[in-house]
Amino acid sequence: MKPLLPNNFKTFLQRFDNFKDAEIRSFEVISPTNITLTLATQDSARAYDWITITLAFEGVSDAKILEENKFSFVDMNEGVSLISEINMIAFAIGSHKNMDSIQNAVSFVISKSLKFQEGQF
């Protein structure tokens, strides 16, 4: 897994077109402070081939996790948001501009750090 730092969020999201129309594969609670999310998405760095991205959130302080039976009902047309404020990283499904709006998202995770790993589709 590679660390994903806040100064790289914009480039990361652009590479995957903000995960618009991505598919949620899994949300896994490893421990109360560690959560992983796996998404299938298109990668502009690979001629828009589909790949799997796993996001690992460490130091989780708050989260709203979707149940597996609801993955297929999630509208991913707006993609995802990544925001960094006050030494915290916030991830949410949908387009959000700040930490306050993220907590109204269908699903969100607020953590101290974030790592990612690329995999095959």
mmCIF file of C-alpha atoms in Angstrom:
data_model
loop_
_atom_site.group_PDB
_atom_site.id
_atom_site.type_symbol
_atom_site.label_atom_id
_atom_site.label_comp_id
_atom_site.label_asym_id
_atom_site.label_seq_id
_atom_site.Cartn_x
_atom_site.Cartn_y
_atom_site.Cartn_z
ATOM 1 C CA MET A 1 0.000 0.000 0.000
ATOM 2 C CA LYS A 2 1.148 3.503 -0.839
ATOM 3 C CA PRO A 3 0.359 6.514 1.348
ATOM 4 C CA LEU A 4 -2.025 9.027 -0.205
ATOM 5 C CA LEU A 5 -1.163 12.487 1.085
ATOM 6 C CA PRO A 6 -3.569 15.444 0.980
ATOM 7 C CA ASN A 7 -1.388 17.345 -1.515
ATOM 8 C CA ASN A 8 -1.916 14.440 -3.970
ATOM 9 C CA PHE A 9 -5.716 14.165 -3.628
ATOM 10 C CA LYS A 10 -6.490 16.332 -6.657
ATOM 11 C CA THR A 11 -4.174 14.391 -9.001
ATOM 12 C CA PHE A 12 -5.383 11.050 -7.618
ATOM 13 C CA LEU A 13 -9.046 11.946 -8.118
ATOM 14 C CA GLN A 14 -8.391 13.321 -11.621
ATOM 15 C CA ARG A 15 -6.640 10.098 -12.611
ATOM 16 C CA PHE A 16 -9.771 8.124 -11.757
ATOM 17 C CA ASP A 17 -12.272 10.837 -12.837
ATOM 18 C CA ASN A 18 -13.339 11.232 -9.197
ATOM 19 C CA PHE A 19 -14.465 7.571 -9.286
ATOM 20 C CA LYS A 20 -17.571 8.565 -11.270
ATOM 21 C CA ASP A 21 -19.600 5.494 -12.174
ATOM 22 C CA ALA A 22 -17.241 3.307 -10.131
ATOM 23 C CA GLU A 23 -18.492 0.117 -8.522
ATOM 24 C CA ILE A 24 -18.188 -0.546 -4.801
ATOM 25 C CA ARG A 25 -16.764 -4.023 -4.290
ATOM 26 C CA SER A 26 -16.396 -4.119 -0.499
ATOM 27 C CA PHE A 27 -16.305 -2.156 2.745
ATOM 28 C CA GLU A 28 -14.399 -4.060 5.402
ATOM 29 C CA VAL A 29 -14.049 -3.063 9.044
ATOM 30 C CA ILE A 30 -10.663 -4.474 10.056
ATOM 31 C CA SER A 31 -10.827 -2.974 13.554
ATOM 32 C CA PRO A 32 -12.636 -0.021 15.142
ATOM 33 C CA THR A 33 -9.952 2.304 13.748
ATOM 34 C CA ASN A 34 -9.088 0.578 10.444
ATOM 35 C CA ILE A 35 -11.414 0.282 7.440
ATOM 36 C CA THR A 36 -10.758 -0.744 3.841
ATOM 37 C CA LEU A 37 -12.856 0.107 0.808
ATOM 38 C CA THR A 38 -12.417 -1.595 -2.555
ATOM 39 C CA LEU A 39 -13.719 0.023 -5.749
ATOM 40 C CA ALA A 40 -13.635 -0.934 -9.422
ATOM 41 C CA THR A 41 -12.973 2.114 -11.595
ATOM 42 C CA GLN A 42 -11.477 3.319 -14.853
ATOM 43 C CA ASP A 43 -7.843 4.486 -14.866
ATOM 44 C CA SER A 44 -6.868 7.296 -17.249
ATOM 45 C CA ALA A 45 -3.210 6.296 -16.799
ATOM 46 C CA ARG A 46 -4.061 2.923 -18.400
ATOM 47 C CA ALA A 47 -6.140 4.095 -21.372
ATOM 48 C CA TYR A 48 -9.270 3.967 -19.208
ATOM 49 C CA ASP A 49 -8.999 0.243 -18.524
ATOM 50 C CA TRP A 50 -10.900 -0.936 -15.471
ATOM 51 C CA ILE A 51 -8.849 -1.650 -12.341
ATOM 52 C CA THR A 52 -9.496 -2.244 -8.669
ATOM 53 C CA ILE A 53 -8.422 0.325 -6.083
ATOM 54 C CA THR A 54 -8.309 -0.497 -2.384
ATOM 55 C CA LEU A 55 -8.333 2.418 0.050
ATOM 56 C CA ALA A 56 -7.108 1.744 3.588
ATOM 57 C CA PHE A 57 -8.208 4.226 6.238
ATOM 58 C CA GLU A 58 -6.181 4.218 9.460
ATOM 59 C CA GLY A 59 -7.001 6.052 12.661
ATOM 60 C CA VAL A 60 -10.728 6.184 11.872
ATOM 61 C CA SER A 61 -12.629 8.558 14.161
ATOM 62 C CA ASP A 62 -16.052 8.501 12.477
ATOM 63 C CA ALA A 63 -17.711 6.541 9.668
ATOM 64 C CA LYS A 64 -20.985 5.583 8.066
ATOM 65 C CA ILE A 65 -20.495 2.289 6.253
ATOM 66 C CA LEU A 66 -22.869 0.827 3.711
ATOM 67 C CA GLU A 67 -24.198 -2.679 4.109
ATOM 68 C CA GLU A 68 -23.100 -5.038 1.343
ATOM 69 C CA ASN A 69 -26.646 -5.644 0.125
ATOM 70 C CA LYS A 70 -26.947 -1.889 -0.652
ATOM 71 C CA PHE A 71 -23.819 -1.515 -2.845
ATOM 72 C CA SER A 72 -25.747 -1.977 -6.081
ATOM 73 C CA PHE A 73 -28.182 0.821 -5.152
ATOM 74 C CA VAL A 74 -25.506 3.484 -4.611
ATOM 75 C CA ASP A 75 -25.483 6.244 -7.216
ATOM 76 C CA MET A 76 -21.839 6.851 -8.127
ATOM 77 C CA ASN A 77 -22.584 9.447 -10.845
ATOM 78 C CA GLU A 78 -21.021 12.214 -8.724
ATOM 79 C CA GLY A 79 -18.032 10.072 -7.782
ATOM 80 C CA VAL A 80 -16.325 10.560 -4.428
ATOM 81 C CA SER A 81 -14.803 13.369 -2.392
ATOM 82 C CA LEU A 82 -11.505 13.503 -0.500
ATOM 83 C CA ILE A 83 -10.989 16.423 1.867
ATOM 84 C CA SER A 84 -8.243 17.202 4.343
ATOM 85 C CA GLU A 85 -8.909 19.516 7.287
ATOM 86 C CA ILE A 86 -7.252 19.856 10.694
ATOM 87 C CA ASN A 87 -4.975 16.812 10.312
ATOM 88 C CA MET A 88 -7.920 14.605 9.340
ATOM 89 C CA ILE A 89 -8.827 13.032 6.003
ATOM 90 C CA ALA A 90 -12.450 12.686 4.983
ATOM 91 C CA PHE A 91 -13.737 10.402 2.233
ATOM 92 C CA ALA A 92 -17.356 10.425 1.076
ATOM 93 C CA ILE A 93 -19.492 9.112 -1.725
ATOM 94 C CA GLY A 94 -20.790 12.055 -3.741
ATOM 95 C CA SER A 95 -19.578 15.583 -4.364
ATOM 96 C CA HIS A 96 -18.823 17.393 -1.093
ATOM 97 C CA LYS A 97 -16.823 20.560 -0.380
ATOM 98 C CA ASN A 98 -16.183 20.421 3.383
ATOM 99 C CA MET A 99 -16.192 18.182 6.468
ATOM 100 C CA ASP A 100 -19.660 19.314 7.559
ATOM 101 C CA SER A 101 -21.321 18.252 4.309
ATOM 102 C CA ILE A 102 -19.436 14.945 4.255
ATOM 103 C CA GLN A 103 -21.276 13.742 7.341
ATOM 104 C CA ASN A 104 -24.531 13.979 5.340
ATOM 105 C CA ALA A 105 -23.202 11.619 2.661
ATOM 106 C CA VAL A 106 -24.617 8.175 1.918
ATOM 107 C CA SER A 107 -21.331 6.776 3.199
ATOM 108 C CA PHE A 108 -18.225 8.419 4.648
ATOM 109 C CA VAL A 109 -15.008 7.745 6.573
ATOM 110 C CA ILE A 110 -12.972 10.246 8.587
ATOM 111 C CA SER A 111 -9.456 9.093 9.468
ATOM 112 C CA LYS A 112 -5.942 10.237 10.269
ATOM 113 C CA SER A 113 -4.281 8.604 7.252
ATOM 114 C CA LEU A 114 -5.088 6.994 3.936
ATOM 115 C CA LYS A 115 -3.246 4.456 1.792
ATOM 116 C CA PHE A 116 -4.144 2.926 -1.553
ATOM 117 C CA GLN A 117 -3.291 -0.116 -3.619
ATOM 118 C CA GLU A 118 -3.963 -0.810 -7.282
ATOM 119 C CA GLY A 119 -5.102 -4.255 -8.361
ATOM 120 C CA GLN A 120 -6.426 -6.114 -11.365
ATOM 121 C CA PHE A 121 -10.043 -5.758 -12.343
#
